[in-house]
Amino acid sequence: MGPGAAPLPVLFPVSFPVPFPVSFPVLLPVLLPLLCGLQRGAARELPAPPHKIAVIGAGIGGTSAAYYLRQKFGQDVQIDVFEKGDVGGRLATLTMEGQEYEAGGSVIHPLNLHMKRFVKELGLSVSPGAGGLVGIYNGETFVFEESSWYIVTVVKILWQYGLQFLRMHMWVEDILDKFMRVYRYQAHDYAFSSVEGLLHALGGDEFTRLLNGTVLEALQKAGFSHKYLHDIVTPAMRVNYGQSANVNGFVGAVSLAGAESGLWSVEGGNKLVCSGLLSASGARLLAGAVTAIERKAGSGPDGQALPSYRVAYETAGGPASDLYGLVVVAAPLNRRMANITFVNFSPPVPEFHKYYHQTVTTLVRGRLNASLFGRTAPGPFPLTEILTTDGPDLFINSVGAVTPVTGKRGAAPAEAPSAVWKVFSQEPLSEEQMNLLFASYDAVRERRWLAYPHYRPPEKCPPVILHDRLYYLSGIEWAASAMEMSAIAAHNAALLAYHRWYGNAEMIDQEGLYEKLRTEL
């Protein structure tokens, strides 16, 4: 029975007087047309599905939106995905000397269930995260350094930080346990009309507090020491989000979860998930930059006012446009990233004066300058990844040895002259900085990203619903920017669009879902 269809009435109540016995075979020719007519009448009451759906952006948010929209609206709806660059968006690789290396989103958490499902359904392969030793550098010396002997590392942790590593793991796990409820809610088709509403349904007031305060404040309140926050928490923020521990508490928790074990990536590059989802959705890819979305008045077959949207875009062949019944914007509405004008909307679609933080990815094939890090003794440099604390003289966020996205993975040979290093920095590296960081190098590739929001809590996430049938995914990045967060936003938007299209109000913004589902199942 489709959405909106009422149950069939009881045709012959028990008390209905039957003047003479009638066998079922005799009644069948009479009842069948009546039953079919009732079913057709119920089906006719449903709105027609959107004639065409536009998805703007072919990153992980846009391609997973196309995938989930196809699942909800069926095979007969045309879905067009607009992309001005490469499919994958901020999931991208850089090619150096014939090998590809991750340059954007690089690692995936073992509890990222949407990404795990995508990889399985698309028949992709998984590469485990590379091993190796990590050191944390403050601009003068290493404040912490892993040992090749596990027991030595444990003793150093206990000596310097006591049980705070264990307490941090428990703090992150508690947040993850609540966040994992999102998969159950989405599996039962529940949707939320705002990011704040979604987070509150998952973690209540605790998640609201995390969104409105810094991770530094949250962890200070939880009793973590200044030394631990400076030495361990801040470097995790710098390597993952290029920012300090003044990011909001929720994105801080996501960043700390990304510092745990079990991380993985997709063999051949994480961007393969995007191209795979696009193919699986059966959507049409349109290479062009969307310049405007115009609201057009229209009406349905019953005379009800139904808006449609004219999407204007620039292609290599010139300007073009088309009409759509439903639009999902899966590109950040930041003038430097997606310069889209909204026409004929009342009230107008708001301007989002939100800034995205620049991170520069630089791949270097060369030999790290060990003396910069206080190592003058002969022999191989033992560390494969160096994180940094906050400091005025530090011009990098991190540097780590990396391996190609294809072929055998594992700890990169950091001591080899031909090792490839990935450097994260706020600004492009100057020649002087390159010569300071590397004793020698023979190949360099650079990619500048507006990678993630510049977090300044308290955060106010942009709306999910921009207009009646116009939806926005990237607002979730102001809670936390990650591949899985974009996939969650895409699934939520597809469910929200479907339920609002068919009037299923009982599936939107329901309170107490955790208790409700726990008692019903």
Tab-separated table of N, CA and C in Angstrom, residues 284-386:
chain	number	residue	atom	x	y	z
A	284	ARG	N	22.068	11.177	-14.432
A	284	ARG	CA	22.788	11.755	-15.561
A	284	ARG	C	23.741	12.824	-15.034
A	285	LEU	N	25.021	12.714	-15.387
A	285	LEU	CA	26.012	13.697	-14.958
A	285	LEU	C	26.069	14.828	-15.975
A	286	LEU	N	25.892	16.064	-15.511
A	286	LEU	CA	25.972	17.239	-16.367
A	286	LEU	C	27.189	18.055	-15.944
A	287	ALA	N	28.157	18.166	-16.830
A	287	ALA	CA	29.384	18.906	-16.524
A	287	ALA	C	29.123	20.389	-16.714
A	288	GLY	N	28.989	21.099	-15.637
A	288	GLY	CA	28.723	22.530	-15.729
A	288	GLY	C	28.580	23.139	-14.358
A	289	ALA	N	28.787	24.441	-14.271
A	289	ALA	CA	28.671	25.179	-13.022
A	289	ALA	C	27.289	25.805	-12.930
A	290	VAL	N	26.524	25.459	-11.904
A	290	VAL	CA	25.204	26.052	-11.704
A	290	VAL	C	25.378	27.511	-11.285
A	291	THR	N	24.701	28.398	-11.974
A	291	THR	CA	24.810	29.836	-11.703
A	291	THR	C	23.579	30.404	-11.019
A	292	ALA	N	22.415	29.809	-11.247
A	292	ALA	CA	21.191	30.359	-10.668
A	292	ALA	C	20.136	29.278	-10.511
A	293	ILE	N	19.288	29.471	-9.495
A	293	ILE	CA	18.097	28.646	-9.301
A	293	ILE	C	16.923	29.608	-9.174
A	294	GLU	N	15.957	29.471	-10.090
A	294	GLU	CA	14.812	30.386	-10.125
A	294	GLU	C	13.530	29.646	-9.797
A	295	ARG	N	12.761	30.190	-8.879
A	295	ARG	CA	11.471	29.610	-8.547
A	295	ARG	C	10.467	29.942	-9.640
A	296	LYS	N	9.769	28.926	-10.125
A	296	LYS	CA	8.738	29.107	-11.138
A	296	LYS	C	7.405	28.625	-10.572
A	297	ALA	N	6.379	29.424	-10.741
A	297	ALA	CA	5.053	29.039	-10.264
A	297	ALA	C	4.474	27.966	-11.171
A	298	GLY	N	3.718	27.070	-10.586
A	298	GLY	CA	3.067	26.017	-11.357
A	298	GLY	C	1.956	25.415	-10.542
A	299	SER	N	1.272	24.434	-11.105
A	299	SER	CA	0.186	23.769	-10.383
A	299	SER	C	0.139	22.311	-10.794
A	300	GLY	N	-0.366	21.506	-9.851
A	300	GLY	CA	-0.523	20.095	-10.114
A	300	GLY	C	-1.825	19.809	-10.838
A	301	PRO	N	-2.100	18.531	-11.116
A	301	PRO	CA	-3.319	18.170	-11.853
A	301	PRO	C	-4.591	18.532	-11.105
A	302	ASP	N	-4.512	18.662	-9.755
A	302	ASP	CA	-5.700	19.024	-8.985
A	302	ASP	C	-5.798	20.522	-8.754
A	303	GLY	N	-4.927	21.292	-9.401
A	303	GLY	CA	-4.949	22.729	-9.251
A	303	GLY	C	-4.142	23.259	-8.092
A	304	GLN	N	-3.546	22.365	-7.277
A	304	GLN	CA	-2.738	22.793	-6.144
A	304	GLN	C	-1.467	23.494	-6.637
A	305	ALA	N	-1.100	24.586	-5.969
A	305	ALA	CA	0.111	25.321	-6.350
A	305	ALA	C	1.348	24.474	-6.067
A	306	LEU	N	2.121	24.209	-7.091
A	306	LEU	CA	3.330	23.401	-6.966
A	306	LEU	C	4.478	24.138	-7.641
A	307	PRO	N	5.476	24.558	-6.877
A	307	PRO	CA	6.584	25.266	-7.519
A	307	PRO	C	7.492	24.302	-8.275
A	308	SER	N	8.104	24.812	-9.299
A	308	SER	CA	9.205	24.098	-9.944
A	308	SER	C	10.385	25.063	-9.960
A	309	TYR	N	11.528	24.551	-10.297
A	309	TYR	CA	12.750	25.345	-10.199
A	309	TYR	C	13.530	25.267	-11.508
A	310	ARG	N	13.834	26.442	-12.041
A	310	ARG	CA	14.681	26.486	-13.228
A	310	ARG	C	16.140	26.581	-12.780
A	311	VAL	N	16.917	25.599	-13.167
A	311	VAL	CA	18.338	25.558	-12.826
A	311	VAL	C	19.133	26.012	-14.054
A	312	ALA	N	19.838	27.114	-13.907
A	312	ALA	CA	20.666	27.643	-14.995
A	312	ALA	C	22.114	27.274	-14.728
A	313	TYR	N	22.825	26.893	-15.785
A	313	TYR	CA	24.208	26.449	-15.604
A	313	TYR	C	25.034	26.758	-16.847
A	314	GLU	N	26.327	26.853	-16.627
A	314	GLU	CA	27.281	27.124	-17.701
A	314	GLU	C	28.028	25.849	-18.052
A	315	THR	N	28.057	25.530	-19.338
A	315	THR	CA	28.797	24.369	-19.822
A	315	THR	C	29.874	24.829	-20.794
A	316	ALA	N	30.680	23.885	-21.224
A	316	ALA	CA	31.704	24.212	-22.222
A	316	ALA	C	31.068	24.712	-23.508
A	317	GLY	N	29.833	24.290	-23.771
A	317	GLY	CA	29.141	24.716	-24.983
A	317	GLY	C	28.317	25.973	-24.819
A	318	GLY	N	28.315	26.552	-23.613
A	318	GLY	CA	27.546	27.772	-23.383
A	318	GLY	C	26.509	27.592	-22.299
A	319	PRO	N	25.690	28.629	-22.043
A	319	PRO	CA	24.682	28.560	-20.987
A	319	PRO	C	23.531	27.635	-21.358
A	320	ALA	N	22.928	27.043	-20.310
A	320	ALA	CA	21.772	26.170	-20.512
A	320	ALA	C	20.929	26.210	-19.246
A	321	SER	N	19.703	25.694	-19.334
A	321	SER	CA	18.837	25.633	-18.155
A	321	SER	C	17.804	24.541	-18.352
A	322	ASP	N	17.193	24.125	-17.223
A	322	ASP	CA	16.145	23.112	-17.284
A	322	ASP	C	15.279	23.243	-16.037
A	323	LEU	N	14.066	22.679	-16.101
A	323	LEU	CA	13.117	22.751	-14.994
A	323	LEU	C	13.148	21.455	-14.184
A	324	TYR	N	13.012	21.616	-12.858
A	324	TYR	CA	13.034	20.464	-11.954
A	324	TYR	C	11.953	20.635	-10.891
A	325	GLY	N	11.377	19.512	-10.495
A	325	GLY	CA	10.367	19.549	-9.454
A	325	GLY	C	10.962	19.540	-8.056
A	326	LEU	N	12.210	19.125	-7.938
A	326	LEU	CA	12.860	19.020	-6.637
A	326	LEU	C	14.350	19.246	-6.853
A	327	VAL	N	14.980	20.009	-5.959
A	327	VAL	CA	16.401	20.323	-6.104
A	327	VAL	C	17.103	20.076	-4.766
A	328	VAL	N	18.251	19.428	-4.824
A	328	VAL	CA	19.100	19.223	-3.652
A	328	VAL	C	20.447	19.886	-3.932
A	329	VAL	N	20.803	20.859	-3.093
A	329	VAL	CA	22.093	21.537	-3.231
A	329	VAL	C	23.099	20.821	-2.330
A	330	ALA	N	24.089	20.196	-2.950
A	330	ALA	CA	25.092	19.426	-2.225
A	330	ALA	C	26.473	20.042	-2.406
A	331	ALA	N	26.508	21.343	-2.546
A	331	ALA	CA	27.764	22.096	-2.629
A	331	ALA	C	27.683	23.229	-1.624
A	332	PRO	N	28.766	23.540	-0.917
A	332	PRO	CA	28.719	24.622	0.071
A	332	PRO	C	28.311	25.943	-0.567
A	333	LEU	N	27.283	26.588	-0.012
A	333	LEU	CA	26.820	27.872	-0.537
A	333	LEU	C	27.710	28.985	0.007
A	334	ASN	N	28.931	28.939	-0.457
A	334	ASN	CA	29.950	29.932	-0.154
A	334	ASN	C	30.370	30.504	-1.499
A	335	ARG	N	30.426	31.832	-1.621
A	335	ARG	CA	30.636	32.456	-2.925
A	335	ARG	C	31.923	31.994	-3.602
A	336	ARG	N	32.898	31.540	-2.826
A	336	ARG	CA	34.148	31.060	-3.414
A	336	ARG	C	34.049	29.610	-3.861
A	337	MET	N	32.960	28.924	-3.472
A	337	MET	CA	32.847	27.501	-3.782
A	337	MET	C	31.676	27.200	-4.696
A	338	ALA	N	30.529	27.816	-4.444
A	338	ALA	CA	29.353	27.603	-5.296
A	338	ALA	C	28.611	28.927	-5.392
A	339	ASN	N	28.925	29.703	-6.399
A	339	ASN	CA	28.386	31.062	-6.543
A	339	ASN	C	27.025	30.999	-7.250
A	340	ILE	N	26.006	30.634	-6.473
A	340	ILE	CA	24.665	30.430	-7.020
A	340	ILE	C	23.757	31.581	-6.599
A	341	THR	N	23.023	32.141	-7.554
A	341	THR	CA	22.057	33.196	-7.281
A	341	THR	C	20.657	32.590	-7.218
A	342	PHE	N	19.899	32.973	-6.200
A	342	PHE	CA	18.527	32.481	-6.049
A	342	PHE	C	17.556	33.582	-6.469
A	343	VAL	N	16.692	33.263	-7.424
A	343	VAL	CA	15.830	34.253	-8.070
A	343	VAL	C	14.365	33.947	-7.779
A	344	ASN	N	13.597	35.010	-7.431
A	344	ASN	CA	12.147	34.937	-7.317
A	344	ASN	C	11.698	34.089	-6.125
A	345	PHE	N	12.457	34.126	-5.031
A	345	PHE	CA	12.061	33.420	-3.827
A	345	PHE	C	11.514	34.424	-2.820
A	346	SER	N	10.401	34.073	-2.197
A	346	SER	CA	9.817	34.931	-1.170
A	346	SER	C	9.373	34.039	0.003
A	347	PRO	N	10.016	34.173	1.163
A	347	PRO	CA	11.130	35.083	1.460
A	347	PRO	C	12.387	34.638	0.721
A	348	PRO	N	13.351	35.537	0.573
A	348	PRO	CA	14.555	35.185	-0.174
A	348	PRO	C	15.366	34.110	0.536
A	349	VAL	N	16.061	33.311	-0.256
A	349	VAL	CA	16.986	32.324	0.314
A	349	VAL	C	18.114	33.089	0.991
A	350	PRO	N	18.406	32.795	2.256
A	350	PRO	CA	19.396	33.611	2.979
A	350	PRO	C	20.810	33.431	2.439
A	351	GLU	N	21.603	34.476	2.607
A	351	GLU	CA	23.033	34.389	2.317
A	351	GLU	C	23.719	33.755	3.515
A	352	PHE	N	24.598	32.805	3.265
A	352	PHE	CA	25.314	32.159	4.350
A	352	PHE	C	26.716	32.743	4.422
A	353	HIS	N	26.912	33.685	5.333
A	353	HIS	CA	28.224	34.313	5.473
A	353	HIS	C	29.097	33.419	6.348
A	354	LYS	N	29.385	32.253	5.818
A	354	LYS	CA	30.168	31.266	6.533
A	354	LYS	C	31.494	31.080	5.798
A	355	TYR	N	32.561	31.029	6.567
A	355	TYR	CA	33.883	30.957	5.963
A	355	TYR	C	34.418	29.526	6.011
A	356	TYR	N	35.034	29.148	4.909
A	356	TYR	CA	35.694	27.848	4.855
A	356	TYR	C	37.198	28.040	5.046
A	357	HIS	N	37.773	27.103	5.767
A	357	HIS	CA	39.163	27.193	6.192
A	357	HIS	C	40.070	26.618	5.104
A	358	GLN	N	41.133	27.340	4.775
A	358	GLN	CA	42.066	26.851	3.759
A	358	GLN	C	43.076	25.882	4.368
A	359	THR	N	43.227	24.773	3.699
A	359	THR	CA	44.305	23.824	4.000
A	359	THR	C	45.038	23.535	2.702
A	360	VAL	N	46.341	23.520	2.771
A	360	VAL	CA	47.168	23.229	1.595
A	360	VAL	C	47.780	21.843	1.773
A	361	THR	N	47.544	20.985	0.789
A	361	THR	CA	48.161	19.663	0.762
A	361	THR	C	49.345	19.711	-0.190
A	362	THR	N	50.522	19.363	0.317
A	362	THR	CA	51.716	19.334	-0.525
A	362	THR	C	52.336	17.948	-0.453
A	363	LEU	N	52.459	17.303	-1.607
A	363	LEU	CA	53.157	16.019	-1.698
A	363	LEU	C	54.596	16.272	-2.115
A	364	VAL	N	55.520	15.666	-1.391
A	364	VAL	CA	56.948	15.865	-1.660
A	364	VAL	C	57.637	14.507	-1.664
A	365	ARG	N	58.329	14.219	-2.758
A	365	ARG	CA	59.210	13.049	-2.753
A	365	ARG	C	60.598	13.543	-2.357
A	366	GLY	N	61.068	13.101	-1.207
A	366	GLY	CA	62.366	13.573	-0.742
A	366	GLY	C	62.754	12.976	0.589
A	367	ARG	N	63.741	13.577	1.210
A	367	ARG	CA	64.271	13.101	2.495
A	367	ARG	C	64.061	14.185	3.530
A	368	LEU	N	63.357	13.829	4.593
A	368	LEU	CA	63.047	14.783	5.643
A	368	LEU	C	64.322	15.263	6.334
A	369	ASN	N	64.323	16.515	6.696
A	369	ASN	CA	65.477	17.104	7.391
A	369	ASN	C	65.357	16.789	8.879
A	370	ALA	N	66.011	15.727	9.319
A	370	ALA	CA	65.887	15.281	10.712
A	370	ALA	C	66.435	16.307	11.693
A	371	SER	N	67.427	17.097	11.271
A	371	SER	CA	68.022	18.069	12.186
A	371	SER	C	67.032	19.162	12.571
A	372	LEU	N	66.039	19.434	11.710
A	372	LEU	CA	65.018	20.425	12.055
A	372	LEU	C	64.270	19.998	13.305
A	373	PHE	N	64.141	18.691	13.495
A	373	PHE	CA	63.408	18.147	14.630
A	373	PHE	C	64.344	17.697	15.754
A	374	GLY	N	65.578	18.207	15.718
A	374	GLY	CA	66.508	17.935	16.806
A	374	GLY	C	67.205	16.603	16.718
A	375	ARG	N	67.182	15.960	15.552
A	375	ARG	CA	67.839	14.660	15.391
A	375	ARG	C	69.139	14.851	14.621
A	376	THR	N	70.252	14.716	15.321
A	376	THR	CA	71.569	14.878	14.681
A	376	THR	C	72.321	13.569	14.596
A	377	ALA	N	71.870	12.549	15.317
A	377	ALA	CA	72.566	11.263	15.300
A	377	ALA	C	72.370	10.585	13.951
A	378	PRO	N	73.397	9.856	13.491
A	378	PRO	CA	73.252	9.134	12.220
A	378	PRO	C	72.224	8.016	12.345
A	379	GLY	N	71.738	7.569	11.200
A	379	GLY	CA	70.755	6.493	11.188
A	379	GLY	C	69.422	6.964	10.653
A	380	PRO	N	68.521	6.020	10.360
A	380	PRO	CA	67.226	6.366	9.770
A	380	PRO	C	66.357	7.138	10.741
A	381	PHE	N	65.515	8.019	10.183
A	381	PHE	CA	64.561	8.779	10.984
A	381	PHE	C	63.412	7.835	11.335
A	382	PRO	N	63.100	7.637	12.631
A	382	PRO	CA	62.173	6.561	13.011
A	382	PRO	C	60.695	6.868	12.815
A	383	LEU	N	60.315	8.145	12.718
A	383	LEU	CA	58.908	8.507	12.705
A	383	LEU	C	58.350	8.562	11.292
A	384	THR	N	57.099	8.121	11.146
A	384	THR	CA	56.424	8.220	9.851
A	384	THR	C	55.366	9.310	9.833
A	385	GLU	N	55.044	9.867	11.002
A	385	GLU	CA	54.090	10.973	11.045
A	385	GLU	C	54.451	11.909	12.189
A	386	ILE	N	54.467	13.203	11.881
A	386	ILE	CA	54.763	14.223	12.874
A	386	ILE	C	53.576	15.177	12.950
